[in-house]
Amino acid sequence: MDFNLSEDQKLIRDMSREFAEKELKDYAVEIDEKREFPKNVLKKMSQLGLLGLAIPEKFSGNEMDILSIVIAIEEIAKVCASTAVICAIHNLVVSYAISQFGTEEQKRKHLPKLAQGKEISGISLMEPDAESLITDLDLITSQQGEKYILNGKKRLMLGGNTADLFLVFAKDEQSKIKIFLIEKGMDGFIFDKEENTLGLRGIKSCELSFEKCQIPKENLLGKDMEQTLYLKKISDMGKIAISAVAIGIAQSALDMSIEYSLQRRQFGKTIAEFQAIQWMLAQMESDITGARSTLYYAVALKGESKSTGKECAIAKLTSAQVAVKTTINAIQVRGGYGYMKDFPLERMFRDAKSMEFIMGTLQTQKDIIAEKLLKS
Ligand SMILES: Cc1cc2nc3c(=O)[nH]c(=O)nc-3n(C[C@H](O)[C@H](O)[C@H](O)COP(=O)(O)OP(=O)(O)OC[C@H]3O[C@@H](n4cnc5c(N)ncnc54)[C@H](O)[C@@H]3O)c2cc1C
């Protein structure tokens, strides 16, 4: 496995970095404070091709490999985690799922719009009473002729009533998984209250109700027989997406810590000259390198079409923990200034904490890893 970046990967990294620095650095504060969904930024991203990264060229996308997309998301997450999560789920989960598993009609209908930012997408897995494991769904679907009827509730759905297309996970009366493409405005698909979250405030999480929501048969993702397989693959991609965001946040916290420790003087020297600070920086670097390696390894296996359930869970577990630990330590390096809202670190810490929940808790990842260990 070669983790050296190709020229194309360096190009997408540099382009994403430049875009995030120019368009997001100041705006990230507003996104957080006003709980603003960054629709205008997403429009600009679509013009650069950043919303069609996983989409085949014939559907107006850029058809990039997964590692290139991960690298782009890391760069955006360094500056604004909310925007990075939207971009990560849009590219690596929804666009990927339709590109890989969708019917020709679904591809033709949605992929060009997703690539051009005319449809912004989200996923809806989580439910008020379901447990962390994504097979424990309560949203029930029954079939009536050419339609499915959905009844139930969902929580914490990215995009709220600002997004346009949602990948919604449900179960039928025989407990079989069904994955639907649901468009804003469908009858019986109701946005309830917006959730007021500690971090990731720009993603506009909200509660949803499905009240006799009628979904045409052609909105079932891909083939009926393959739904459980899709769920596993989509869930793995979700973990890759969130790991990339978590690593971007951690890397940015380290970069800020290095810069600050070389400037801040105490007792006649820079704080970077104190071994206690040096060790914190060294620990951050080791943790991030470790987390990034687990992520890139999972991505490489995915590229070889190998089984990745355990490796994606390891990447998600490791990178979420590293994001939280690194942002806490970066606040420490900055002293009292790190705790102030005038600087981005307190927001980055709040955003980092959400990485431990979204696409499954740390405990759920450990369950997946342990199950695999004990089976083999
Ligand atoms: C900011 C944010 C954005 C989100 N965005 C989305 C989104 O766009 N779409 C979406 O579908 N979901 C989203 N989520 C939801 C997220 O996926 C869930 O919060 C997560 O899966 C955990 O489920 P839960 O909250 O029901 O916790 P629970 O499953 O109720 O867990 C509660 C606690 O119990 C622990 N626990 C549960 N089961 C076990 C067990 N078997 N063994 C040991 N410990 C256990 C958990 O680890 C946790 O600490 C988002 C969450 C957040 C915070």
Short mmCIF file of N, CA and C in Angstrom, two decimals, residues 228-290:
data_model
loop_
_atom_site.label_atom_id
_atom_site.label_comp_id
_atom_site.label_asym_id
_atom_site.label_seq_id
_atom_site.Cartn_x
_atom_site.Cartn_y
_atom_site.Cartn_z
N THR A 228 -29.40 -4.91 2.73
CA THR A 228 -28.55 -5.09 3.92
C THR A 228 -27.08 -4.90 3.57
N LEU A 229 -26.70 -5.38 2.40
CA LEU A 229 -25.32 -5.18 1.94
C LEU A 229 -25.02 -3.69 1.75
N TYR A 230 -25.98 -2.98 1.15
CA TYR A 230 -25.80 -1.53 0.97
C TYR A 230 -25.61 -0.85 2.32
N LEU A 231 -26.42 -1.26 3.28
CA LEU A 231 -26.37 -0.62 4.61
C LEU A 231 -24.95 -0.73 5.18
N LYS A 232 -24.37 -1.94 5.08
CA LYS A 232 -23.01 -2.14 5.62
C LYS A 232 -22.02 -1.24 4.90
N LYS A 233 -22.12 -1.22 3.58
CA LYS A 233 -21.15 -0.44 2.80
C LYS A 233 -21.32 1.05 3.03
N ILE A 234 -22.56 1.49 3.12
CA ILE A 234 -22.83 2.92 3.35
C ILE A 234 -22.34 3.31 4.74
N SER A 235 -22.56 2.42 5.70
CA SER A 235 -22.13 2.70 7.07
C SER A 235 -20.60 2.81 7.13
N ASP A 236 -19.91 1.94 6.42
CA ASP A 236 -18.43 2.02 6.37
C ASP A 236 -18.00 3.36 5.77
N MET A 237 -18.68 3.76 4.70
CA MET A 237 -18.31 5.03 4.06
C MET A 237 -18.58 6.21 5.00
N GLY A 238 -19.65 6.10 5.77
CA GLY A 238 -19.96 7.15 6.75
C GLY A 238 -18.85 7.27 7.78
N LYS A 239 -18.32 6.14 8.18
CA LYS A 239 -17.22 6.17 9.18
C LYS A 239 -15.97 6.77 8.57
N ILE A 240 -15.70 6.44 7.32
CA ILE A 240 -14.55 7.04 6.63
C ILE A 240 -14.74 8.56 6.55
N ALA A 241 -15.97 8.97 6.21
CA ALA A 241 -16.26 10.41 6.06
C ALA A 241 -16.01 11.15 7.37
N ILE A 242 -16.54 10.60 8.48
CA ILE A 242 -16.42 11.29 9.76
C ILE A 242 -14.97 11.23 10.27
N SER A 243 -14.28 10.15 10.00
CA SER A 243 -12.86 10.05 10.41
C SER A 243 -12.05 11.15 9.73
N ALA A 244 -12.34 11.40 8.45
CA ALA A 244 -11.60 12.44 7.72
C ALA A 244 -11.82 13.81 8.36
N VAL A 245 -13.08 14.06 8.77
CA VAL A 245 -13.38 15.35 9.43
C VAL A 245 -12.61 15.42 10.76
N ALA A 246 -12.67 14.35 11.53
CA ALA A 246 -12.03 14.34 12.86
C ALA A 246 -10.52 14.59 12.73
N ILE A 247 -9.90 13.97 11.74
CA ILE A 247 -8.45 14.14 11.57
C ILE A 247 -8.13 15.58 11.12
N GLY A 248 -8.98 16.14 10.28
CA GLY A 248 -8.78 17.54 9.87
C GLY A 248 -8.83 18.48 11.07
N ILE A 249 -9.81 18.25 11.97
CA ILE A 249 -9.92 19.11 13.16
C ILE A 249 -8.65 18.96 14.01
N ALA A 250 -8.23 17.71 14.22
CA ALA A 250 -7.05 17.47 15.08
C ALA A 250 -5.80 18.10 14.47
N GLN A 251 -5.63 17.94 13.16
CA GLN A 251 -4.43 18.49 12.50
C GLN A 251 -4.39 20.02 12.65
N SER A 252 -5.55 20.63 12.50
CA SER A 252 -5.60 22.08 12.62
C SER A 252 -5.25 22.52 14.05
N ALA A 253 -5.74 21.76 15.04
CA ALA A 253 -5.44 22.09 16.44
C ALA A 253 -3.94 21.98 16.70
N LEU A 254 -3.30 20.97 16.11
CA LEU A 254 -1.84 20.84 16.27
C LEU A 254 -1.12 21.99 15.58
N ASP A 255 -1.52 22.30 14.34
CA ASP A 255 -0.85 23.39 13.60
C ASP A 255 -0.93 24.70 14.40
N MET A 256 -2.12 24.96 14.97
CA MET A 256 -2.28 26.19 15.76
C MET A 256 -1.40 26.16 17.01
N SER A 257 -1.27 24.99 17.60
CA SER A 257 -0.46 24.87 18.83
C SER A 257 1.01 25.12 18.54
N ILE A 258 1.50 24.61 17.42
CA ILE A 258 2.91 24.82 17.06
C ILE A 258 3.15 26.32 16.87
N GLU A 259 2.27 26.93 16.07
CA GLU A 259 2.42 28.36 15.76
C GLU A 259 2.41 29.20 17.05
N TYR A 260 1.46 28.91 17.93
CA TYR A 260 1.33 29.72 19.15
C TYR A 260 2.51 29.51 20.08
N SER A 261 2.94 28.26 20.20
CA SER A 261 4.01 27.97 21.16
C SER A 261 5.34 28.60 20.73
N LEU A 262 5.48 28.86 19.44
CA LEU A 262 6.71 29.52 18.95
C LEU A 262 6.65 31.04 19.15
N GLN A 263 5.44 31.57 19.38
CA GLN A 263 5.30 33.03 19.55
C GLN A 263 5.22 33.42 21.02
N ARG A 264 4.46 32.67 21.79
CA ARG A 264 4.15 33.06 23.17
C ARG A 264 5.40 32.93 24.06
N ARG A 265 5.70 34.02 24.76
CA ARG A 265 6.90 34.02 25.62
C ARG A 265 6.48 34.06 27.09
N GLN A 266 7.11 33.24 27.88
CA GLN A 266 6.94 33.25 29.34
C GLN A 266 8.31 32.97 29.96
N PHE A 267 8.60 33.61 31.05
CA PHE A 267 9.88 33.42 31.76
C PHE A 267 11.08 33.59 30.82
N GLY A 268 10.97 34.57 29.92
CA GLY A 268 12.09 34.93 29.06
C GLY A 268 12.33 34.01 27.88
N LYS A 269 11.45 33.06 27.64
CA LYS A 269 11.62 32.21 26.45
C LYS A 269 10.27 31.85 25.83
N THR A 270 10.31 31.31 24.64
CA THR A 270 9.03 30.89 24.04
C THR A 270 8.56 29.64 24.79
N ILE A 271 7.23 29.46 24.85
CA ILE A 271 6.75 28.27 25.57
C ILE A 271 7.13 26.99 24.83
N ALA A 272 7.47 27.12 23.52
CA ALA A 272 7.93 25.93 22.76
C ALA A 272 9.25 25.38 23.31
N GLU A 273 9.95 26.22 24.09
CA GLU A 273 11.23 25.75 24.66
C GLU A 273 11.03 24.92 25.93
N PHE A 274 9.79 24.90 26.46
CA PHE A 274 9.53 24.06 27.63
C PHE A 274 9.26 22.63 27.19
N GLN A 275 9.91 21.71 27.88
CA GLN A 275 9.74 20.31 27.47
C GLN A 275 8.27 19.85 27.61
N ALA A 276 7.59 20.40 28.63
CA ALA A 276 6.19 19.99 28.83
C ALA A 276 5.34 20.29 27.59
N ILE A 277 5.60 21.45 26.97
CA ILE A 277 4.86 21.81 25.75
C ILE A 277 5.33 20.92 24.58
N GLN A 278 6.64 20.74 24.49
CA GLN A 278 7.17 19.90 23.39
C GLN A 278 6.55 18.51 23.43
N TRP A 279 6.40 17.96 24.64
CA TRP A 279 5.84 16.61 24.75
C TRP A 279 4.36 16.58 24.35
N MET A 280 3.66 17.68 24.67
CA MET A 280 2.25 17.72 24.24
C MET A 280 2.17 17.75 22.71
N LEU A 281 3.03 18.55 22.10
CA LEU A 281 3.03 18.62 20.63
C LEU A 281 3.41 17.25 20.03
N ALA A 282 4.41 16.63 20.65
CA ALA A 282 4.87 15.32 20.14
C ALA A 282 3.75 14.29 20.26
N GLN A 283 3.02 14.34 21.37
CA GLN A 283 1.92 13.38 21.56
C GLN A 283 0.82 13.61 20.52
N MET A 284 0.51 14.90 20.28
CA MET A 284 -0.53 15.21 19.28
C MET A 284 -0.12 14.65 17.91
N GLU A 285 1.14 14.90 17.54
CA GLU A 285 1.63 14.44 16.23
C GLU A 285 1.54 12.91 16.14
N SER A 286 1.95 12.22 17.21
CA SER A 286 1.90 10.74 17.19
C SER A 286 0.46 10.26 17.07
N ASP A 287 -0.42 10.88 17.85
CA ASP A 287 -1.83 10.45 17.81
C ASP A 287 -2.44 10.66 16.43
N ILE A 288 -2.16 11.82 15.84
CA ILE A 288 -2.76 12.12 14.52
C ILE A 288 -2.18 11.18 13.46
N THR A 289 -0.87 10.95 13.52
CA THR A 289 -0.26 10.04 12.54
C THR A 289 -0.90 8.66 12.65
N GLY A 290 -1.09 8.21 13.89
CA GLY A 290 -1.71 6.89 14.10
C GLY A 290 -3.13 6.86 13.55
#
